[in-house]
Amino acid sequence: NIAKQWQRDLDGRPFDQGKLVKKTFAHKNNAGMQGFVFNTRKELFENPQVRQALGLAFDFEWTNNALFFNQYTRSNSYFSNSDLAATGLPDETELKLLNPLNEKYPGVIQPEVFTRPITPPTTASPNSLRSNLRQAQKLLVEQGWKIKDGVLTSADGKQPFEFEILLVSPSFERVMAPYVKNLEKLGIKANYRTIDAALYSDRLKNFDFDMTVTVFGQSQSPGNEQRGNWSSAAASRNGSANLAGIQSPVVDSLVDSLIYAKNEEELTAACKALDRVLWYGYYVVPNWYLAYHRLTFASKFKQPKQLPVYYNPYDLLYTWWFEKE
């Protein structure tokens, strides 16, 4: 599951001789969302526009090219790589859910939910990191932050913009280093720290962090687990998966619509509407996913010609065989 190892380490004589094969296997598994998660319980991250600004400082294209050999796809949904991901603008089935909630809870749903397709920030030409950082700076200024002696500071000049990124895997340090440098250009001081797995688990359980990296996994048919991920009740329950601390009546209602959907059409509409509201809540800085499995295996194994649509690589191996000469 590490791109560098897949690209560089799996070579040599057994591969040259054809005894070992390195191959990718496409799938349509729901990839969910991996991202840098903001703990919105912290005053520093209460404002969605501030969170949006910090998301603009992450250069995925550079990261994918320099560190991952362009193997990954940018996460563009909380249901990435699936038919449940929101695309384009909301359709009629989604608006039946979103419009009443927008009237009932004015100002809670970000306007972009209705006017902008889900689109991650990009530095791919003609865009650039510089233009993204300028946009981020503008957002921060609009929310009352200002540069003082090279440091981003609150309007009263008393609070510098500083936070810690909590890690458990040392492999993520090489991802965080350039991100932290980009934040420095905005006057933000961010530190990343890798800690012991037991301590890391305890701190997440008690929501004792500013930002961390996590994966919100998704099944092919989302259900009750969505309450644990996003609901207001879960936000105050230690040990829940709602690391972001989301407390929104709109999200709560859409989660209920998803859970109590009576058919596939209702489920899909609820997932897409929830996807849009979560995305434009800017609760995470979206990362990436793989739309295929990476496997290395002995060439003696034979495989069915047709791949499944949804599968994990371990189940796939049960369909393989080898033939004696």
PDB file of C-alpha atoms in Angstrom:
ATOM      1  CA  ASN A   1       0.000   0.000   0.000  1.00  0.00           C
ATOM      2  CA  ILE A   2       3.016   2.327  -0.382  1.00  0.00           C
ATOM      3  CA  ALA A   3       3.497   3.723  -3.883  1.00  0.00           C
ATOM      4  CA  LYS A   4       7.288   4.013  -3.616  1.00  0.00           C
ATOM      5  CA  GLN A   5       7.676   0.343  -2.684  1.00  0.00           C
ATOM      6  CA  TRP A   6       5.403  -0.719  -5.528  1.00  0.00           C
ATOM      7  CA  GLN A   7       7.292   1.399  -8.050  1.00  0.00           C
ATOM      8  CA  ARG A   8      10.904   0.832  -6.973  1.00  0.00           C
ATOM      9  CA  ASP A   9      11.279  -2.283  -4.866  1.00  0.00           C
ATOM     10  CA  LEU A  10       9.377  -4.909  -6.831  1.00  0.00           C
ATOM     11  CA  ASP A  11      11.908  -5.666  -9.559  1.00  0.00           C
ATOM     12  CA  GLY A  12      14.941  -7.831 -10.183  1.00  0.00           C
ATOM     13  CA  ARG A  13      15.738 -11.225 -11.710  1.00  0.00           C
ATOM     14  CA  PRO A  14      12.475 -13.075 -10.809  1.00  0.00           C
ATOM     15  CA  PHE A  15      10.517 -10.330 -12.597  1.00  0.00           C
ATOM     16  CA  ASP A  16      12.938 -10.226 -15.562  1.00  0.00           C
ATOM     17  CA  GLN A  17      12.663 -13.988 -15.935  1.00  0.00           C
ATOM     18  CA  GLY A  18       8.884 -13.871 -15.808  1.00  0.00           C
ATOM     19  CA  LYS A  19       8.603 -15.926 -12.614  1.00  0.00           C
ATOM     20  CA  LEU A  20       6.966 -13.049 -10.787  1.00  0.00           C
ATOM     21  CA  VAL A  21       4.388 -10.655 -12.217  1.00  0.00           C
ATOM     22  CA  LYS A  22       3.496  -7.142 -11.022  1.00  0.00           C
ATOM     23  CA  LYS A  23      -0.018  -6.182 -12.101  1.00  0.00           C
ATOM     24  CA  THR A  24      -2.880  -3.832 -11.219  1.00  0.00           C
ATOM     25  CA  PHE A  25      -6.510  -4.979 -11.060  1.00  0.00           C
ATOM     26  CA  ALA A  26      -9.236  -2.371 -11.578  1.00  0.00           C
ATOM     27  CA  HIS A  27     -12.272  -2.285  -9.292  1.00  0.00           C
ATOM     28  CA  LYS A  28     -15.335  -0.150  -8.492  1.00  0.00           C
ATOM     29  CA  ASN A  29     -15.142  -0.432  -4.714  1.00  0.00           C
ATOM     30  CA  ASN A  30     -16.471   2.581  -2.855  1.00  0.00           C
ATOM     31  CA  ALA A  31     -13.270   4.362  -1.779  1.00  0.00           C
ATOM     32  CA  GLY A  32     -14.956   6.718   0.698  1.00  0.00           C
ATOM     33  CA  MET A  33     -12.864   9.705   1.740  1.00  0.00           C
ATOM     34  CA  GLN A  34      -9.292   9.962   2.942  1.00  0.00           C
ATOM     35  CA  GLY A  35      -8.212  13.391   4.115  1.00  0.00           C
ATOM     36  CA  PHE A  36      -6.524  15.687   6.592  1.00  0.00           C
ATOM     37  CA  VAL A  37      -9.330  16.112   9.119  1.00  0.00           C
ATOM     38  CA  PHE A  38      -9.982  19.394  10.924  1.00  0.00           C
ATOM     39  CA  ASN A  39     -11.164  19.118  14.511  1.00  0.00           C
ATOM     40  CA  THR A  40     -13.920  21.732  14.347  1.00  0.00           C
ATOM     41  CA  ARG A  41     -14.313  21.541  18.120  1.00  0.00           C
ATOM     42  CA  LYS A  42     -11.239  23.781  18.168  1.00  0.00           C
ATOM     43  CA  GLU A  43     -11.981  27.507  17.912  1.00  0.00           C
ATOM     44  CA  LEU A  44      -9.275  27.836  15.251  1.00  0.00           C
ATOM     45  CA  PHE A  45     -11.220  25.601  12.864  1.00  0.00           C
ATOM     46  CA  GLU A  46     -14.800  26.665  13.565  1.00  0.00           C
ATOM     47  CA  ASN A  47     -15.040  28.773  10.401  1.00  0.00           C
ATOM     48  CA  PRO A  48     -15.631  26.817   7.148  1.00  0.00           C
ATOM     49  CA  GLN A  49     -13.961  29.526   5.031  1.00  0.00           C
ATOM     50  CA  VAL A  50     -10.811  29.246   7.135  1.00  0.00           C
ATOM     51  CA  ARG A  51     -10.867  25.477   6.576  1.00  0.00           C
ATOM     52  CA  GLN A  52     -11.371  26.061   2.869  1.00  0.00           C
ATOM     53  CA  ALA A  53      -8.306  28.322   2.815  1.00  0.00           C
ATOM     54  CA  LEU A  54      -6.115  25.651   4.404  1.00  0.00           C
ATOM     55  CA  GLY A  55      -7.336  23.134   1.849  1.00  0.00           C
ATOM     56  CA  LEU A  56      -6.102  25.382  -0.952  1.00  0.00           C
ATOM     57  CA  ALA A  57      -2.539  25.078   0.387  1.00  0.00           C
ATOM     58  CA  PHE A  58      -2.310  21.346  -0.354  1.00  0.00           C
ATOM     59  CA  ASP A  59      -0.686  20.665  -3.729  1.00  0.00           C
ATOM     60  CA  PHE A  60      -1.977  17.210  -4.648  1.00  0.00           C
ATOM     61  CA  GLU A  61      -0.551  17.240  -8.163  1.00  0.00           C
ATOM     62  CA  TRP A  62       2.980  17.866  -6.911  1.00  0.00           C
ATOM     63  CA  THR A  63       2.571  15.252  -4.177  1.00  0.00           C
ATOM     64  CA  ASN A  64       1.245  12.639  -6.583  1.00  0.00           C
ATOM     65  CA  ASN A  65       4.028  13.261  -9.092  1.00  0.00           C
ATOM     66  CA  ALA A  66       6.985  13.686  -6.728  1.00  0.00           C
ATOM     67  CA  LEU A  67       6.073  11.127  -4.064  1.00  0.00           C
ATOM     68  CA  PHE A  68       3.537   8.693  -5.539  1.00  0.00           C
ATOM     69  CA  PHE A  69       4.705   8.257  -9.158  1.00  0.00           C
ATOM     70  CA  ASN A  70       1.283   9.517 -10.319  1.00  0.00           C
ATOM     71  CA  GLN A  71      -0.435   6.362  -9.108  1.00  0.00           C
ATOM     72  CA  TYR A  72      -3.311   8.000  -7.241  1.00  0.00           C
ATOM     73  CA  THR A  73      -6.549   9.795  -8.067  1.00  0.00           C
ATOM     74  CA  ARG A  74      -7.634  12.859  -6.096  1.00  0.00           C
ATOM     75  CA  SER A  75     -10.524  12.210  -3.745  1.00  0.00           C
ATOM     76  CA  ASN A  76     -13.511  14.076  -5.183  1.00  0.00           C
ATOM     77  CA  SER A  77     -16.298  12.731  -2.996  1.00  0.00           C
ATOM     78  CA  TYR A  78     -17.097  11.146   0.344  1.00  0.00           C
ATOM     79  CA  PHE A  79     -18.147   8.176  -1.819  1.00  0.00           C
ATOM     80  CA  SER A  80     -15.199   8.261  -4.245  1.00  0.00           C
ATOM     81  CA  ASN A  81     -15.050   5.709  -7.079  1.00  0.00           C
ATOM     82  CA  SER A  82     -18.738   4.817  -6.765  1.00  0.00           C
ATOM     83  CA  ASP A  83     -22.100   5.634  -8.303  1.00  0.00           C
ATOM     84  CA  LEU A  84     -23.076   7.295  -5.020  1.00  0.00           C
ATOM     85  CA  ALA A  85     -20.626  10.169  -5.576  1.00  0.00           C
ATOM     86  CA  ALA A  86     -22.263  13.507  -6.406  1.00  0.00           C
ATOM     87  CA  THR A  87     -21.555  14.742  -9.933  1.00  0.00           C
ATOM     88  CA  GLY A  88     -22.546  17.922 -11.732  1.00  0.00           C
ATOM     89  CA  LEU A  89     -25.226  20.029 -10.079  1.00  0.00           C
ATOM     90  CA  PRO A  90     -27.957  18.565  -7.817  1.00  0.00           C
ATOM     91  CA  ASP A  91     -30.683  16.787  -9.768  1.00  0.00           C
ATOM     92  CA  GLU A  92     -34.391  16.787  -8.987  1.00  0.00           C
ATOM     93  CA  THR A  93     -34.204  13.875  -6.529  1.00  0.00           C
ATOM     94  CA  GLU A  94     -31.442  15.599  -4.543  1.00  0.00           C
ATOM     95  CA  LEU A  95     -33.213  18.966  -4.553  1.00  0.00           C
ATOM     96  CA  LYS A  96     -36.285  17.330  -3.003  1.00  0.00           C
ATOM     97  CA  LEU A  97     -34.075  16.725   0.021  1.00  0.00           C
ATOM     98  CA  LEU A  98     -31.928  19.860  -0.071  1.00  0.00           C
ATOM     99  CA  ASN A  99     -34.493  22.622  -0.773  1.00  0.00           C
ATOM    100  CA  PRO A 100     -36.735  21.991   2.266  1.00  0.00           C
ATOM    101  CA  LEU A 101     -33.665  21.811   4.520  1.00  0.00           C
ATOM    102  CA  ASN A 102     -32.341  25.048   3.078  1.00  0.00           C
ATOM    103  CA  GLU A 103     -35.639  26.726   3.946  1.00  0.00           C
ATOM    104  CA  LYS A 104     -35.857  25.156   7.394  1.00  0.00           C
ATOM    105  CA  TYR A 105     -32.245  25.959   8.351  1.00  0.00           C
ATOM    106  CA  PRO A 106     -31.359  29.172   6.498  1.00  0.00           C
ATOM    107  CA  GLY A 107     -27.649  29.847   6.166  1.00  0.00           C
ATOM    108  CA  VAL A 108     -26.577  26.354   7.239  1.00  0.00           C
ATOM    109  CA  ILE A 109     -26.070  24.923   3.745  1.00  0.00           C
ATOM    110  CA  GLN A 110     -23.234  26.565   1.846  1.00  0.00           C
ATOM    111  CA  PRO A 111     -24.533  28.224  -1.384  1.00  0.00           C
ATOM    112  CA  GLU A 112     -21.966  26.287  -3.451  1.00  0.00           C
ATOM    113  CA  VAL A 113     -23.942  23.112  -2.762  1.00  0.00           C
ATOM    114  CA  PHE A 114     -26.508  24.346  -5.305  1.00  0.00           C
ATOM    115  CA  THR A 115     -24.261  26.226  -7.715  1.00  0.00           C
ATOM    116  CA  ARG A 116     -20.926  24.388  -8.011  1.00  0.00           C
ATOM    117  CA  PRO A 117     -20.127  20.788  -8.902  1.00  0.00           C
ATOM    118  CA  ILE A 118     -17.792  19.131  -6.416  1.00  0.00           C
ATOM    119  CA  THR A 119     -14.320  20.107  -7.577  1.00  0.00           C
ATOM    120  CA  PRO A 120     -11.107  19.693  -5.550  1.00  0.00           C
ATOM    121  CA  PRO A 121      -8.516  22.491  -5.741  1.00  0.00           C
ATOM    122  CA  THR A 122      -5.887  21.795  -8.377  1.00  0.00           C
ATOM    123  CA  THR A 123      -2.496  23.071  -9.467  1.00  0.00           C
ATOM    124  CA  ALA A 124      -2.708  21.383 -12.864  1.00  0.00           C
ATOM    125  CA  SER A 125      -2.190  23.888 -15.712  1.00  0.00           C
ATOM    126  CA  PRO A 126      -3.549  26.531 -16.176  1.00  0.00           C
ATOM    127  CA  ASN A 127      -3.980  26.627 -12.378  1.00  0.00           C
ATOM    128  CA  SER A 128      -1.064  27.048 -10.006  1.00  0.00           C
ATOM    129  CA  LEU A 129      -0.200  26.813  -6.331  1.00  0.00           C
ATOM    130  CA  ARG A 130       0.460  30.540  -6.284  1.00  0.00           C
ATOM    131  CA  SER A 131      -3.067  31.385  -7.429  1.00  0.00           C
ATOM    132  CA  ASN A 132      -4.505  28.937  -4.871  1.00  0.00           C
ATOM    133  CA  LEU A 133      -2.480  30.545  -2.077  1.00  0.00           C
ATOM    134  CA  ARG A 134      -3.636  33.997  -3.159  1.00  0.00           C
ATOM    135  CA  GLN A 135      -7.235  32.804  -2.964  1.00  0.00           C
ATOM    136  CA  ALA A 136      -6.528  31.276   0.452  1.00  0.00           C
ATOM    137  CA  GLN A 137      -5.003  34.529   1.679  1.00  0.00           C
ATOM    138  CA  LYS A 138      -8.057  36.453   0.506  1.00  0.00           C
ATOM    139  CA  LEU A 139     -10.374  34.092   2.373  1.00  0.00           C
ATOM    140  CA  LEU A 140      -8.344  34.417   5.573  1.00  0.00           C
ATOM    141  CA  VAL A 141      -8.331  38.222   5.380  1.00  0.00           C
ATOM    142  CA  GLU A 142     -12.101  38.220   4.847  1.00  0.00           C
ATOM    143  CA  GLN A 143     -12.477  36.178   8.027  1.00  0.00           C
ATOM    144  CA  GLY A 144     -10.480  38.656  10.092  1.00  0.00           C
ATOM    145  CA  TRP A 145      -6.959  37.229   9.937  1.00  0.00           C
ATOM    146  CA  LYS A 146      -4.023  39.473   9.046  1.00  0.00           C
ATOM    147  CA  ILE A 147      -0.273  39.222   8.536  1.00  0.00           C
ATOM    148  CA  LYS A 148       1.777  40.764  11.346  1.00  0.00           C
ATOM    149  CA  ASP A 149       5.578  40.500  11.102  1.00  0.00           C
ATOM    150  CA  GLY A 150       5.194  37.571   8.708  1.00  0.00           C
ATOM    151  CA  VAL A 151       2.824  35.702  11.017  1.00  0.00           C
ATOM    152  CA  LEU A 152      -0.893  35.175  10.379  1.00  0.00           C
ATOM    153  CA  THR A 153      -2.602  36.700  13.394  1.00  0.00           C
ATOM    154  CA  SER A 154      -6.142  37.270  14.644  1.00  0.00           C
ATOM    155  CA  ALA A 155      -7.764  40.670  14.163  1.00  0.00           C
ATOM    156  CA  ASP A 156      -6.852  41.774  17.690  1.00  0.00           C
ATOM    157  CA  GLY A 157      -3.219  40.808  17.069  1.00  0.00           C
ATOM    158  CA  LYS A 158      -3.121  38.418  20.035  1.00  0.00           C
ATOM    159  CA  GLN A 159      -3.573  34.950  18.513  1.00  0.00           C
ATOM    160  CA  PRO A 160      -1.094  33.568  15.950  1.00  0.00           C
ATOM    161  CA  PHE A 161      -2.432  30.887  13.610  1.00  0.00           C
ATOM    162  CA  GLU A 162      -0.675  27.770  14.934  1.00  0.00           C
ATOM    163  CA  PHE A 163      -1.729  24.129  15.088  1.00  0.00           C
ATOM    164  CA  GLU A 164      -0.410  20.561  15.284  1.00  0.00           C
ATOM    165  CA  ILE A 165      -0.933  17.710  12.814  1.00  0.00           C
ATOM    166  CA  LEU A 166      -1.042  14.393  14.665  1.00  0.00           C
ATOM    167  CA  LEU A 167       0.342  11.343  12.801  1.00  0.00           C
ATOM    168  CA  VAL A 168       0.759   7.655  13.562  1.00  0.00           C
ATOM    169  CA  SER A 169       2.559   6.584  10.376  1.00  0.00           C
ATOM    170  CA  PRO A 170       6.068   7.944   9.656  1.00  0.00           C
ATOM    171  CA  SER A 171       5.391   7.474   5.927  1.00  0.00           C
ATOM    172  CA  PHE A 172       3.049  10.468   6.066  1.00  0.00           C
ATOM    173  CA  GLU A 173       5.795  12.826   7.211  1.00  0.00           C
ATOM    174  CA  ARG A 174       7.037  13.237   3.629  1.00  0.00           C
ATOM    175  CA  VAL A 175       3.510  14.278   2.621  1.00  0.00           C
ATOM    176  CA  MET A 176       3.141  16.753   5.461  1.00  0.00           C
ATOM    177  CA  ALA A 177       6.523  18.458   5.033  1.00  0.00           C
ATOM    178  CA  PRO A 178       5.651  20.273   1.757  1.00  0.00           C
ATOM    179  CA  TYR A 179       2.112  20.995   2.971  1.00  0.00           C
ATOM    180  CA  VAL A 180       3.504  22.680   6.092  1.00  0.00           C
ATOM    181  CA  LYS A 181       5.861  24.732   3.919  1.00  0.00           C
ATOM    182  CA  ASN A 182       2.925  25.905   1.805  1.00  0.00           C
ATOM    183  CA  LEU A 183       1.082  26.928   4.973  1.00  0.00           C
ATOM    184  CA  GLU A 184       4.147  28.914   6.036  1.00  0.00           C
ATOM    185  CA  LYS A 185       3.681  31.067   2.928  1.00  0.00           C
ATOM    186  CA  LEU A 186       0.306  32.070   4.385  1.00  0.00           C
ATOM    187  CA  GLY A 187       1.935  32.935   7.720  1.00  0.00           C
ATOM    188  CA  ILE A 188       0.603  29.773   9.367  1.00  0.00           C
ATOM    189  CA  LYS A 189       2.794  27.746  11.704  1.00  0.00           C
ATOM    190  CA  ALA A 190       1.894  24.060  11.559  1.00  0.00           C
ATOM    191  CA  ASN A 191       3.869  21.247  13.171  1.00  0.00           C
ATOM    192  CA  TYR A 192       3.464  17.554  12.419  1.00  0.00           C
ATOM    193  CA  ARG A 193       4.305  14.883  14.978  1.00  0.00           C
ATOM    194  CA  THR A 194       4.312  11.087  14.769  1.00  0.00           C
ATOM    195  CA  ILE A 195       3.453   9.401  18.069  1.00  0.00           C
ATOM    196  CA  ASP A 196       3.071   5.900  19.492  1.00  0.00           C
ATOM    197  CA  ALA A 197       0.058   3.992  18.138  1.00  0.00           C
ATOM    198  CA  ALA A 198      -1.530   3.461  21.572  1.00  0.00           C
ATOM    199  CA  LEU A 199      -1.200   7.137  22.484  1.00  0.00           C
ATOM    200  CA  TYR A 200      -2.475   8.138  19.051  1.00  0.00           C
ATOM    201  CA  SER A 201      -5.559   5.952  19.476  1.00  0.00           C
ATOM    202  CA  ASP A 202      -6.227   7.412  22.929  1.00  0.00           C
ATOM    203  CA  ARG A 203      -5.918  11.005  21.735  1.00  0.00           C
ATOM    204  CA  LEU A 204      -8.292  10.403  18.822  1.00  0.00           C
ATOM    205  CA  LYS A 205     -10.742   8.678  21.149  1.00  0.00           C
ATOM    206  CA  ASN A 206     -10.821  11.835  23.280  1.00  0.00           C
ATOM    207  CA  PHE A 207     -10.692  14.201  20.266  1.00  0.00           C
ATOM    208  CA  ASP A 208      -7.402  15.589  21.594  1.00  0.00           C
ATOM    209  CA  PHE A 209      -5.951  16.835  18.307  1.00  0.00           C
ATOM    210  CA  ASP A 210      -6.052  19.772  15.903  1.00  0.00           C
ATOM    211  CA  MET A 211      -5.677  17.919  12.600  1.00  0.00           C
ATOM    212  CA  THR A 212      -4.997  14.301  11.716  1.00  0.00           C
ATOM    213  CA  VAL A 213      -5.185  11.949   8.734  1.00  0.00           C
ATOM    214  CA  THR A 214      -7.951   9.394   8.478  1.00  0.00           C
ATOM    215  CA  VAL A 215     -10.037   7.349   6.064  1.00  0.00           C
ATOM    216  CA  PHE A 216     -13.824   7.420   6.226  1.00  0.00           C
ATOM    217  CA  GLY A 217     -14.480   4.051   4.629  1.00  0.00           C
ATOM    218  CA  GLN A 218     -17.720   3.327   2.791  1.00  0.00           C
ATOM    219  CA  SER A 219     -19.530   0.166   1.793  1.00  0.00           C
ATOM    220  CA  GLN A 220     -21.423  -0.345  -1.444  1.00  0.00           C
ATOM    221  CA  SER A 221     -24.648   0.219   0.505  1.00  0.00           C
ATOM    222  CA  PRO A 222     -24.112   2.855   3.244  1.00  0.00           C
ATOM    223  CA  GLY A 223     -26.392   2.724   6.278  1.00  0.00           C
ATOM    224  CA  ASN A 224     -26.425   3.099  10.074  1.00  0.00           C
ATOM    225  CA  GLU A 225     -22.671   3.664  10.306  1.00  0.00           C
ATOM    226  CA  GLN A 226     -23.184   7.121   8.798  1.00  0.00           C
ATOM    227  CA  ARG A 227     -24.541   8.299  12.159  1.00  0.00           C
ATOM    228  CA  GLY A 228     -21.226   7.446  13.773  1.00  0.00           C
ATOM    229  CA  ASN A 229     -19.327   9.314  11.066  1.00  0.00           C
ATOM    230  CA  TRP A 230     -21.284  12.568  10.841  1.00  0.00           C
ATOM    231  CA  SER A 231     -24.132  12.992  13.346  1.00  0.00           C
ATOM    232  CA  SER A 232     -24.333  15.667  16.040  1.00  0.00           C
ATOM    233  CA  ALA A 233     -24.842  12.985  18.685  1.00  0.00           C
ATOM    234  CA  ALA A 234     -21.618  11.233  17.684  1.00  0.00           C
ATOM    235  CA  ALA A 235     -19.662  14.510  17.770  1.00  0.00           C
ATOM    236  CA  SER A 236     -19.833  14.589  21.581  1.00  0.00           C
ATOM    237  CA  ARG A 237     -19.407  10.838  22.127  1.00  0.00           C
ATOM    238  CA  ASN A 238     -15.801   9.894  22.848  1.00  0.00           C
ATOM    239  CA  GLY A 239     -14.497   7.173  20.573  1.00  0.00           C
ATOM    240  CA  SER A 240     -16.919   7.904  17.736  1.00  0.00           C
ATOM    241  CA  ALA A 241     -15.814   8.156  14.114  1.00  0.00           C
ATOM    242  CA  ASN A 242     -17.008  11.775  13.918  1.00  0.00           C
ATOM    243  CA  LEU A 243     -13.455  13.061  14.300  1.00  0.00           C
ATOM    244  CA  ALA A 244     -14.320  16.324  12.557  1.00  0.00           C
ATOM    245  CA  GLY A 245     -16.873  17.182  15.250  1.00  0.00           C
ATOM    246  CA  ILE A 246     -19.646  17.848  12.728  1.00  0.00           C
ATOM    247  CA  GLN A 247     -22.805  19.202  14.378  1.00  0.00           C
ATOM    248  CA  SER A 248     -25.308  20.138  11.709  1.00  0.00           C
ATOM    249  CA  PRO A 249     -29.094  19.631  11.652  1.00  0.00           C
ATOM    250  CA  VAL A 250     -28.869  19.401   7.855  1.00  0.00           C
ATOM    251  CA  VAL A 251     -26.318  16.593   8.014  1.00  0.00           C
ATOM    252  CA  ASP A 252     -28.391  14.814  10.687  1.00  0.00           C
ATOM    253  CA  SER A 253     -31.478  14.966   8.486  1.00  0.00           C
ATOM    254  CA  LEU A 254     -29.670  13.719   5.375  1.00  0.00           C
ATOM    255  CA  VAL A 255     -28.145  10.851   7.338  1.00  0.00           C
ATOM    256  CA  ASP A 256     -31.649   9.840   8.416  1.00  0.00           C
ATOM    257  CA  SER A 257     -32.838  10.059   4.802  1.00  0.00           C
ATOM    258  CA  LEU A 258     -29.988   7.768   3.792  1.00  0.00           C
ATOM    259  CA  ILE A 259     -30.657   5.216   6.528  1.00  0.00           C
ATOM    260  CA  TYR A 260     -34.412   5.079   5.921  1.00  0.00           C
ATOM    261  CA  ALA A 261     -34.242   5.082   2.124  1.00  0.00           C
ATOM    262  CA  LYS A 262     -36.811   2.635   0.725  1.00  0.00           C
ATOM    263  CA  ASN A 263     -35.131   1.931  -2.590  1.00  0.00           C
ATOM    264  CA  GLU A 264     -31.937   2.458  -4.561  1.00  0.00           C
ATOM    265  CA  GLU A 265     -33.088   5.770  -6.042  1.00  0.00           C
ATOM    266  CA  GLU A 266     -33.744   7.265  -2.595  1.00  0.00           C
ATOM    267  CA  LEU A 267     -30.461   5.921  -1.236  1.00  0.00           C
ATOM    268  CA  THR A 268     -28.477   7.365  -4.135  1.00  0.00           C
ATOM    269  CA  ALA A 269     -30.161  10.767  -3.829  1.00  0.00           C
ATOM    270  CA  ALA A 270     -29.515  10.915  -0.069  1.00  0.00           C
ATOM    271  CA  CYS A 271     -25.861   9.915  -0.503  1.00  0.00           C
ATOM    272  CA  LYS A 272     -25.277  12.532  -3.186  1.00  0.00           C
ATOM    273  CA  ALA A 273     -27.015  15.286  -1.218  1.00  0.00           C
ATOM    274  CA  LEU A 274     -25.021  14.363   1.913  1.00  0.00           C
ATOM    275  CA  ASP A 275     -21.850  14.269  -0.188  1.00  0.00           C
ATOM    276  CA  ARG A 276     -22.371  17.859  -1.361  1.00  0.00           C
ATOM    277  CA  VAL A 277     -23.129  19.209   2.115  1.00  0.00           C
ATOM    278  CA  LEU A 278     -20.102  17.500   3.655  1.00  0.00           C
ATOM    279  CA  TRP A 279     -17.833  18.600   0.817  1.00  0.00           C
ATOM    280  CA  TYR A 280     -18.761  22.269   1.068  1.00  0.00           C
ATOM    281  CA  GLY A 281     -18.534  22.108   4.852  1.00  0.00           C
ATOM    282  CA  TYR A 282     -14.766  21.837   4.261  1.00  0.00           C
ATOM    283  CA  TYR A 283     -14.292  19.362   7.099  1.00  0.00           C
ATOM    284  CA  VAL A 284     -11.285  17.708   5.467  1.00  0.00           C
ATOM    285  CA  VAL A 285      -8.506  18.461   3.032  1.00  0.00           C
ATOM    286  CA  PRO A 286      -9.235  15.713   0.463  1.00  0.00           C
ATOM    287  CA  ASN A 287      -6.407  13.271  -0.234  1.00  0.00           C
ATOM    288  CA  TRP A 288      -6.436  10.452  -2.792  1.00  0.00           C
ATOM    289  CA  TYR A 289      -7.501   6.889  -3.550  1.00  0.00           C
ATOM    290  CA  LEU A 290      -6.599   3.929  -5.760  1.00  0.00           C
ATOM    291  CA  ALA A 291      -9.128   2.671  -8.276  1.00  0.00           C
ATOM    292  CA  TYR A 292      -7.240  -0.600  -8.563  1.00  0.00           C
ATOM    293  CA  HIS A 293      -5.495  -3.226  -6.441  1.00  0.00           C
ATOM    294  CA  ARG A 294      -1.708  -3.678  -6.704  1.00  0.00           C
ATOM    295  CA  LEU A 295      -0.646  -7.328  -6.671  1.00  0.00           C
ATOM    296  CA  THR A 296       2.561  -9.245  -7.225  1.00  0.00           C
ATOM    297  CA  PHE A 297       2.238 -12.980  -7.822  1.00  0.00           C
ATOM    298  CA  ALA A 298       3.881 -16.040  -9.290  1.00  0.00           C
ATOM    299  CA  SER A 299       3.305 -16.326 -13.025  1.00  0.00           C
ATOM    300  CA  LYS A 300       2.193 -19.970 -12.676  1.00  0.00           C
ATOM    301  CA  PHE A 301      -1.205 -18.817 -11.406  1.00  0.00           C
ATOM    302  CA  LYS A 302      -4.095 -18.740 -13.874  1.00  0.00           C
ATOM    303  CA  GLN A 303      -6.994 -16.307 -13.548  1.00  0.00           C
ATOM    304  CA  PRO A 304     -10.546 -15.882 -14.866  1.00  0.00           C
ATOM    305  CA  LYS A 305     -10.691 -13.473 -17.795  1.00  0.00           C
ATOM    306  CA  GLN A 306     -13.546 -11.431 -16.292  1.00  0.00           C
ATOM    307  CA  LEU A 307     -12.845  -9.416 -13.135  1.00  0.00           C
ATOM    308  CA  PRO A 308     -15.553  -8.839 -10.520  1.00  0.00           C
ATOM    309  CA  VAL A 309     -16.900  -5.310 -10.154  1.00  0.00           C
ATOM    310  CA  TYR A 310     -16.524  -5.138  -6.353  1.00  0.00           C
ATOM    311  CA  TYR A 311     -13.902  -7.222  -4.556  1.00  0.00           C
ATOM    312  CA  ASN A 312     -10.842  -7.230  -2.342  1.00  0.00           C
ATOM    313  CA  PRO A 313      -7.618  -8.857  -3.539  1.00  0.00           C
ATOM    314  CA  TYR A 314      -7.795 -11.657  -0.970  1.00  0.00           C
ATOM    315  CA  ASP A 315     -11.167 -12.865  -2.204  1.00  0.00           C
ATOM    316  CA  LEU A 316      -9.896 -12.579  -5.764  1.00  0.00           C
ATOM    317  CA  LEU A 317      -7.153 -15.113  -5.039  1.00  0.00           C
ATOM    318  CA  TYR A 318      -9.773 -17.769  -4.250  1.00  0.00           C
ATOM    319  CA  THR A 319     -10.708 -17.755  -7.942  1.00  0.00           C
ATOM    320  CA  TRP A 320      -7.139 -18.468  -9.139  1.00  0.00           C
ATOM    321  CA  TRP A 321      -5.530 -21.841  -9.879  1.00  0.00           C
ATOM    322  CA  PHE A 322      -2.377 -23.323 -11.271  1.00  0.00           C
ATOM    323  CA  GLU A 323      -1.904 -26.252 -13.636  1.00  0.00           C
ATOM    324  CA  LYS A 324       0.804 -28.867 -13.337  1.00  0.00           C
ATOM    325  CA  GLU A 325       2.834 -29.495 -16.488  1.00  0.00           C
TER     326      GLU A 325
END
